[in-house]
Coordinates of C-alpha atoms and ligand atoms in Angstrom, one line a residue:
M1 CA 134.5 90.5 94.3
A2 CA 130.4 90.0 94.1
T3 CA 129.1 86.9 95.1
E4 CA 127.4 84.6 93.1
Q5 CA 124.2 85.2 94.5
S6 CA 124.5 88.9 94.4
P7 CA 122.4 91.3 92.4
L8 CA 125.7 93.6 90.9
L9 CA 126.1 93.5 87.8
D10 CA 129.4 92.2 86.6
H11 CA 130.2 94.8 84.0
C12 CA 128.9 98.0 82.8
P13 CA 126.6 98.3 80.6
S14 CA 125.7 100.9 78.0
S15 CA 122.3 102.5 78.7
L16 CA 119.6 103.3 75.8
P17 CA 120.6 105.9 73.3
G18 CA 119.8 109.5 73.7
N19 CA 116.7 109.2 71.1
A20 CA 115.3 107.1 73.4
Y21 CA 113.7 109.9 75.2
F22 CA 112.7 112.0 73.1
D23 CA 112.4 111.0 69.0
E24 CA 109.0 110.3 68.0
N25 CA 109.4 107.4 65.9
W26 CA 110.9 105.9 68.9
Y27 CA 108.0 106.6 70.7
A28 CA 105.4 105.3 68.1
R29 CA 107.0 102.4 68.7
E30 CA 106.5 101.6 72.4
Q31 CA 103.1 102.9 71.8
C32 CA 102.4 100.0 69.6
L33 CA 104.8 97.5 70.9
I34 CA 104.5 98.3 75.2
W35 CA 101.8 100.3 76.0
Q36 CA 99.2 98.3 73.6
K37 CA 100.6 95.1 74.7
E38 CA 100.9 94.6 78.1
W39 CA 99.1 95.3 81.1
V40 CA 98.4 98.8 82.4
Y41 CA 96.7 100.0 85.5
A42 CA 93.4 101.9 85.4
G43 CA 92.3 102.5 88.8
R44 CA 91.0 101.1 91.6
L45 CA 87.7 98.7 91.8
N46 CA 86.6 100.7 94.9
D47 CA 87.0 104.0 93.1
L48 CA 84.5 103.0 89.8
P49 CA 81.2 102.7 90.9
I50 CA 79.0 100.3 90.0
G51 CA 76.4 101.4 87.3
K52 CA 79.3 104.3 86.0
M53 CA 81.7 104.2 82.8
R54 CA 84.8 106.3 82.4
P55 CA 86.9 107.5 79.7
L56 CA 91.0 107.4 80.4
K57 CA 93.7 107.6 77.9
I58 CA 97.2 106.0 77.3
G59 CA 98.8 107.4 74.9
K60 CA 96.7 108.2 71.9
M61 CA 94.7 105.1 73.0
G62 CA 91.1 106.0 74.4
I63 CA 89.3 103.5 76.5
M64 CA 86.6 103.3 78.3
L65 CA 85.9 101.9 81.4
C66 CA 82.5 99.7 82.6
R67 CA 81.7 98.5 86.1
L68 CA 79.3 96.3 85.1
S69 CA 78.4 94.7 88.9
E70 CA 80.1 94.2 92.3
T71 CA 82.6 92.5 90.9
E72 CA 82.3 92.6 86.9
V73 CA 84.7 95.4 85.0
V74 CA 84.5 95.5 81.4
A75 CA 86.8 98.3 79.0
Y76 CA 86.2 98.4 75.4
H77 CA 88.2 101.1 73.1
N78 CA 86.3 104.1 73.1
I79 CA 85.6 104.7 69.5
C80 CA 81.9 104.3 67.6
R81 CA 82.0 101.7 64.4
H82 CA 80.2 104.4 62.6
R83 CA 82.4 106.7 62.2
G84 CA 85.0 106.5 64.8
S85 CA 83.6 109.2 67.0
E86 CA 84.5 108.9 71.0
L87 CA 82.1 107.2 73.1
C88 CA 82.4 108.1 76.3
R89 CA 83.8 112.0 77.7
V90 CA 83.6 112.2 81.3
E91 CA 82.5 109.6 84.0
Q92 CA 78.8 109.0 83.7
P93 CA 76.1 106.6 84.7
L94 CA 76.2 103.0 82.6
G95 CA 72.8 101.6 81.5
K96 CA 72.1 98.2 79.7
T97 CA 73.5 100.5 76.2
I98 CA 76.2 102.9 75.4
S99 CA 74.7 105.4 73.1
C100 CA 77.0 107.2 70.5
P101 CA 76.3 111.1 71.3
Y102 CA 77.0 111.3 67.4
H103 CA 75.0 110.1 65.3
A104 CA 73.4 107.4 68.2
W105 CA 74.2 104.2 67.5
S106 CA 74.2 102.3 70.5
Y107 CA 76.4 98.9 71.8
A108 CA 74.9 96.6 74.7
A109 CA 77.7 97.5 77.9
A110 CA 77.7 94.2 78.7
D111 CA 80.0 92.3 75.5
G112 CA 79.7 95.3 73.3
H113 CA 77.5 94.2 70.3
L114 CA 75.9 96.6 68.3
V115 CA 72.3 96.9 69.1
S116 CA 71.1 99.9 67.1
T117 CA 72.2 102.3 63.9
A118 CA 69.6 104.6 65.4
H119 CA 68.4 106.5 61.7
A120 CA 70.5 105.1 59.7
T121 CA 69.2 101.8 58.0
P122 CA 72.4 99.6 56.4
T123 CA 72.0 97.6 53.2
A124 CA 72.2 93.8 53.3
D125 CA 76.3 94.0 52.9
F126 CA 76.3 95.7 56.5
H127 CA 76.6 93.0 59.3
K128 CA 75.5 93.5 63.3
E129 CA 77.9 91.2 64.6
E130 CA 80.8 92.2 62.9
N131 CA 80.7 95.9 64.3
G132 CA 80.6 95.6 67.9
L133 CA 82.9 97.8 70.1
F134 CA 86.6 96.8 70.3
P135 CA 87.2 95.0 73.5
V136 CA 90.3 95.5 75.6
A137 CA 91.4 93.1 78.5
T138 CA 90.4 93.6 81.9
M139 CA 91.8 91.9 85.0
L140 CA 91.2 92.2 88.4
W141 CA 94.1 91.5 91.3
N142 CA 93.8 92.5 94.8
G143 CA 91.2 95.6 93.8
F144 CA 93.1 97.0 91.5
I145 CA 92.2 97.5 87.8
F146 CA 94.5 96.2 85.1
I147 CA 94.1 96.5 81.6
N148 CA 95.4 95.2 78.0
A149 CA 94.3 96.4 74.5
A150 CA 96.3 93.4 73.0
D151 CA 94.3 91.0 70.5
E152 CA 95.7 88.4 72.6
P153 CA 97.4 89.3 76.4
S154 CA 100.1 88.1 77.9
P155 CA 99.6 86.6 81.1
F156 CA 99.6 89.1 84.1
I157 CA 102.4 88.6 86.1
P158 CA 103.8 91.3 88.7
D159 CA 107.2 90.7 89.0
L160 CA 107.5 89.4 93.0
G161 CA 104.3 87.4 91.6
L162 CA 100.6 87.3 92.4
E163 CA 101.0 86.5 95.6
T164 CA 103.1 88.8 96.8
Y165 CA 99.7 90.7 98.8
D166 CA 97.6 87.6 99.8
N167 CA 98.7 89.1 103.8
W168 CA 97.6 92.5 103.1
P169 CA 93.5 93.1 102.7
M170 CA 94.3 94.7 99.7
A171 CA 90.8 94.3 98.2
S172 CA 88.9 96.2 101.2
L173 CA 91.8 99.3 101.2
V174 CA 90.1 102.5 100.6
T175 CA 91.8 105.4 98.6
G176 CA 91.9 108.2 101.1
H177 CA 94.4 110.2 98.8
K178 CA 95.4 111.0 95.2
S179 CA 97.6 113.4 93.2
V180 CA 98.5 113.4 90.2
R181 CA 101.7 115.6 88.8
N182 CA 102.8 116.3 84.7
L183 CA 106.2 115.0 84.6
N184 CA 108.9 116.6 82.0
C185 CA 110.4 113.9 81.2
N186 CA 110.3 110.4 79.2
W187 CA 108.3 107.8 80.7
K188 CA 111.2 105.7 80.7
V189 CA 113.5 108.4 82.6
F190 CA 111.1 108.0 85.8
W191 CA 111.7 104.3 85.5
E192 CA 115.3 104.6 85.6
N193 CA 115.4 107.0 89.1
Y194 CA 112.8 104.2 90.4
N195 CA 115.0 101.2 89.9
E196 CA 118.0 102.7 92.2
C197 CA 119.1 104.5 95.3
L198 CA 122.8 106.0 94.2
H199 CA 120.7 108.7 94.1
C200 CA 119.3 108.7 97.2
P201 CA 122.2 110.2 99.5
S202 CA 121.7 113.3 97.4
I203 CA 117.9 113.9 96.4
H204 CA 116.5 112.2 99.8
P205 CA 117.4 113.5 102.6
E206 CA 114.3 112.7 104.7
L207 CA 114.2 109.1 103.5
S208 CA 117.6 108.5 103.7
D209 CA 117.4 109.2 107.5
L210 CA 114.3 107.2 107.9
V211 CA 115.8 104.1 106.1
P212 CA 119.8 103.8 106.8
I213 CA 120.4 101.9 104.5
Y214 CA 119.6 104.4 101.7
R215 CA 121.7 106.7 103.2
E216 CA 125.0 104.5 101.4
G217 CA 123.3 104.4 98.4
L218 CA 122.0 101.0 98.7
M219 CA 118.6 99.8 98.0
S220 CA 119.1 96.3 100.1
E221 CA 121.4 94.5 102.4
S222 CA 122.2 92.1 99.3
E223 CA 124.3 94.9 97.9
R224 CA 126.9 94.7 100.0
Q225 CA 130.0 93.0 99.0
D226 CA 129.8 90.9 101.5
W227 CA 126.7 89.8 101.4
S228 CA 125.2 86.4 102.0
P229 CA 121.7 84.7 101.4
R230 CA 122.3 82.9 104.8
K231 CA 122.4 86.3 106.8
T232 CA 118.6 86.5 108.2
P233 CA 117.4 90.6 107.3
G234 CA 117.2 93.3 110.4
N235 CA 114.9 95.6 110.3
A236 CA 115.0 98.1 107.0
L237 CA 114.2 101.5 109.3
K238 CA 116.2 103.3 111.7
E239 CA 115.3 102.7 115.5
G240 CA 111.9 103.0 116.6
A241 CA 110.5 102.9 113.6
V242 CA 107.8 100.9 111.6
T243 CA 106.8 102.5 108.6
W244 CA 106.9 105.3 105.9
T245 CA 105.4 108.2 108.0
F246 CA 107.5 111.8 109.6
D247 CA 107.5 110.1 112.7
G248 CA 107.7 106.9 111.6
Q249 CA 104.6 105.6 113.6
P250 CA 101.6 103.9 111.8
C251 CA 98.8 106.0 110.6
G252 CA 96.3 102.9 112.3
P253 CA 95.9 99.4 113.1
I254 CA 99.4 97.2 111.9
F255 CA 97.9 94.8 109.2
L256 CA 97.1 91.8 111.0
D257 CA 98.4 89.5 108.8
L258 CA 101.9 90.2 107.6
T259 CA 104.8 88.1 108.4
K260 CA 107.9 88.9 110.7
A261 CA 109.7 89.9 107.5
Q262 CA 107.4 91.6 106.0
I263 CA 107.1 93.8 109.2
K264 CA 111.0 94.3 109.2
K265 CA 111.4 95.1 105.4
A266 CA 108.3 97.9 105.8
A267 CA 108.0 98.4 102.6
N268 CA 106.8 95.6 100.3
F269 CA 107.2 96.8 96.2
V270 CA 105.6 95.6 93.6
T271 CA 106.8 96.8 90.3
I272 CA 104.8 96.1 87.0
Y273 CA 106.2 97.7 84.3
P274 CA 105.2 99.7 81.9
S275 CA 103.0 101.4 84.0
T276 CA 102.9 100.8 88.0
Y277 CA 104.6 100.0 91.1
I278 CA 102.9 99.3 94.3
V279 CA 104.4 100.0 97.8
A280 CA 102.6 98.2 100.8
H281 CA 103.6 99.0 104.2
V282 CA 102.5 97.8 107.5
D283 CA 99.7 100.0 107.8
Y284 CA 98.9 101.4 104.3
V285 CA 99.6 101.0 101.0
R286 CA 100.9 103.4 98.2
I287 CA 100.2 103.1 94.1
V288 CA 102.5 105.1 91.8
S289 CA 101.6 104.7 88.2
L290 CA 102.3 107.0 84.7
V291 CA 101.2 107.0 81.6
P292 CA 103.3 108.7 78.6
T293 CA 101.6 111.9 77.3
S294 CA 104.2 112.5 74.5
P295 CA 107.8 111.9 74.1
E296 CA 108.8 114.0 77.0
T297 CA 106.1 114.2 79.3
T298 CA 104.5 111.4 81.2
Q299 CA 101.2 112.5 83.9
L300 CA 102.2 110.5 87.5
T301 CA 99.5 109.3 89.7
A302 CA 99.6 108.3 92.9
E303 CA 97.1 106.8 95.3
W304 CA 97.0 106.4 99.1
L305 CA 95.1 103.3 100.1
F306 CA 94.0 102.6 103.8
S307 CA 91.5 100.5 105.8
P308 CA 88.6 101.5 106.7
A309 CA 89.4 100.8 110.3
T310 CA 92.3 103.5 110.3
M311 CA 89.9 105.9 107.3
K312 CA 86.9 105.9 110.6
Q313 CA 89.7 107.2 113.3
I314 CA 88.4 110.5 114.8
E315 CA 91.2 113.6 113.2
F316 CA 92.6 111.2 111.0
D317 CA 93.6 113.0 108.1
P318 CA 95.1 110.8 105.3
S319 CA 97.0 113.9 103.5
E320 CA 99.4 114.3 106.6
V321 CA 100.0 110.5 105.9
A322 CA 100.5 111.2 102.3
A323 CA 102.9 114.6 102.6
F324 CA 105.8 112.1 103.5
A325 CA 106.4 109.6 100.7
S326 CA 104.7 113.4 97.8
I327 CA 108.3 114.6 99.1
V328 CA 110.1 111.7 98.2
L329 CA 107.8 112.0 95.0
E330 CA 108.7 115.5 94.0
Q331 CA 112.2 114.9 94.6
D332 CA 112.3 112.0 92.3
A333 CA 110.6 114.2 89.7
E334 CA 113.0 116.9 89.6
A335 CA 115.5 114.7 89.2
A336 CA 113.9 113.0 86.3
E337 CA 113.1 116.2 84.7
M338 CA 116.9 117.1 85.6
N339 CA 117.5 113.7 83.7
Q340 CA 115.8 114.5 80.7
R341 CA 117.6 118.6 80.0
G342 CA 120.4 116.5 80.3
L343 CA 120.1 113.4 78.1
R344 CA 118.3 115.8 74.9
S345 CA 121.7 117.6 74.6
P346 CA 123.1 116.5 71.1
R347 CA 126.0 115.7 72.1
F348 CA 124.7 112.8 74.4
E349 CA 124.9 109.3 72.7
A350 CA 124.2 107.0 75.4
G351 CA 125.2 106.4 79.4
R352 CA 127.1 103.6 80.9
L353 CA 125.4 101.9 83.9
M354 CA 126.9 101.3 87.2
P355 CA 126.7 97.3 89.0
Q356 CA 124.9 99.0 91.0
E357 CA 121.9 99.4 88.6
F358 CA 121.1 96.1 87.4
Y359 CA 117.8 96.9 87.7
I360 CA 117.8 99.6 85.2
H361 CA 119.9 97.3 83.4
N362 CA 117.0 94.6 83.6
F363 CA 114.5 97.7 82.5
H364 CA 116.6 98.4 79.7
Q365 CA 116.5 94.9 78.7
W366 CA 112.6 94.6 78.5
V367 CA 112.2 97.8 76.8
R368 CA 114.6 96.0 74.0
Q369 CA 113.2 93.2 73.7
R370 CA 109.7 94.6 73.1
L371 CA 111.1 96.6 70.9
N372 CA 113.1 94.2 68.8
V373 CA 116.6 96.3 69.3
N374 CA 120.1 96.0 70.8
Ligands
FES401 S1 80.0 108.0 64.5 FE1 78.9 107.2 66.3 S2 77.1 106.9 66.0 FE2 78.1 108.4 64.2
FE2_402 FE1 114.6 108.5 94.6

């Protein structure tokens, strides 16, 4: 029997229906009710130079991010109020105004108000103050930029709280490596795979070698039948290993302020639906983010962040560090694509979750709640 505090489910719930993974209408509802309403990762502050603006896409929604100063980033919908043209096509210098490349209306970069209608002369029924850029909320957290396109954004709350990474020097980390992969699967299939380790023994031999508990298909000790919250967790990694690299050794100095528990854990995950998870190790940090590009395709981006001290080491090669998790990500990508091919069959109605898939159930409930479906 599961103990009272165990996260294991006490039943085997149904998963989402098959059409949730390919149906255009379902996808359109998710765009409206999830992707245009929730906080979505938009890149590292360090990677958007002051005085630059950059376009990005979330589903069909175009956004432009503008770095005004050291500490200020603003975002707008990437559409002109004249006749709807895209305003920002590539990363480019940002002046005091943003000018439409079509008929040259211009808007103030700092607050989006309409400055000029260029060669056009409006009549008295046109009010400039009603025709500024549509704003998008921004949030800076630990050097990560998040955006929210809702009219009234909900509070930004990572699953483990805002203070989780207080012991990491997050804001000062720099991006040492980045990879982008297009997945042939619905975005939710990626999250389902992320949320369980039953696949670890068969899909991830290298990771299961490094993290002994993964060999048993478990994510943590709390999933054991005899688990008690009073037991102190041991080291998560195999003997002699301290971090997620091929040899288990750190790629640079260990972050100074980590607690013993954070060091023992070796991988400190934070999940921010619908777009992102972050995993902080003792020597580097990885952020994985996704955006749906169609009902059955998803763009996945992974970034590896290091301290400036680590980056300065002679002969340091961030891509060598990245190679370890890249293998794991590729294994997960192939598993997710295999899953998508199967659930595309008209015979598939819905799956059944096992007690160990409590995080997937939570994710499904999160989705159902937002779409208002059972
Ligand atoms: S569409 Fe932008 S100025 Fe005409
Ligand atoms: Fe995996």
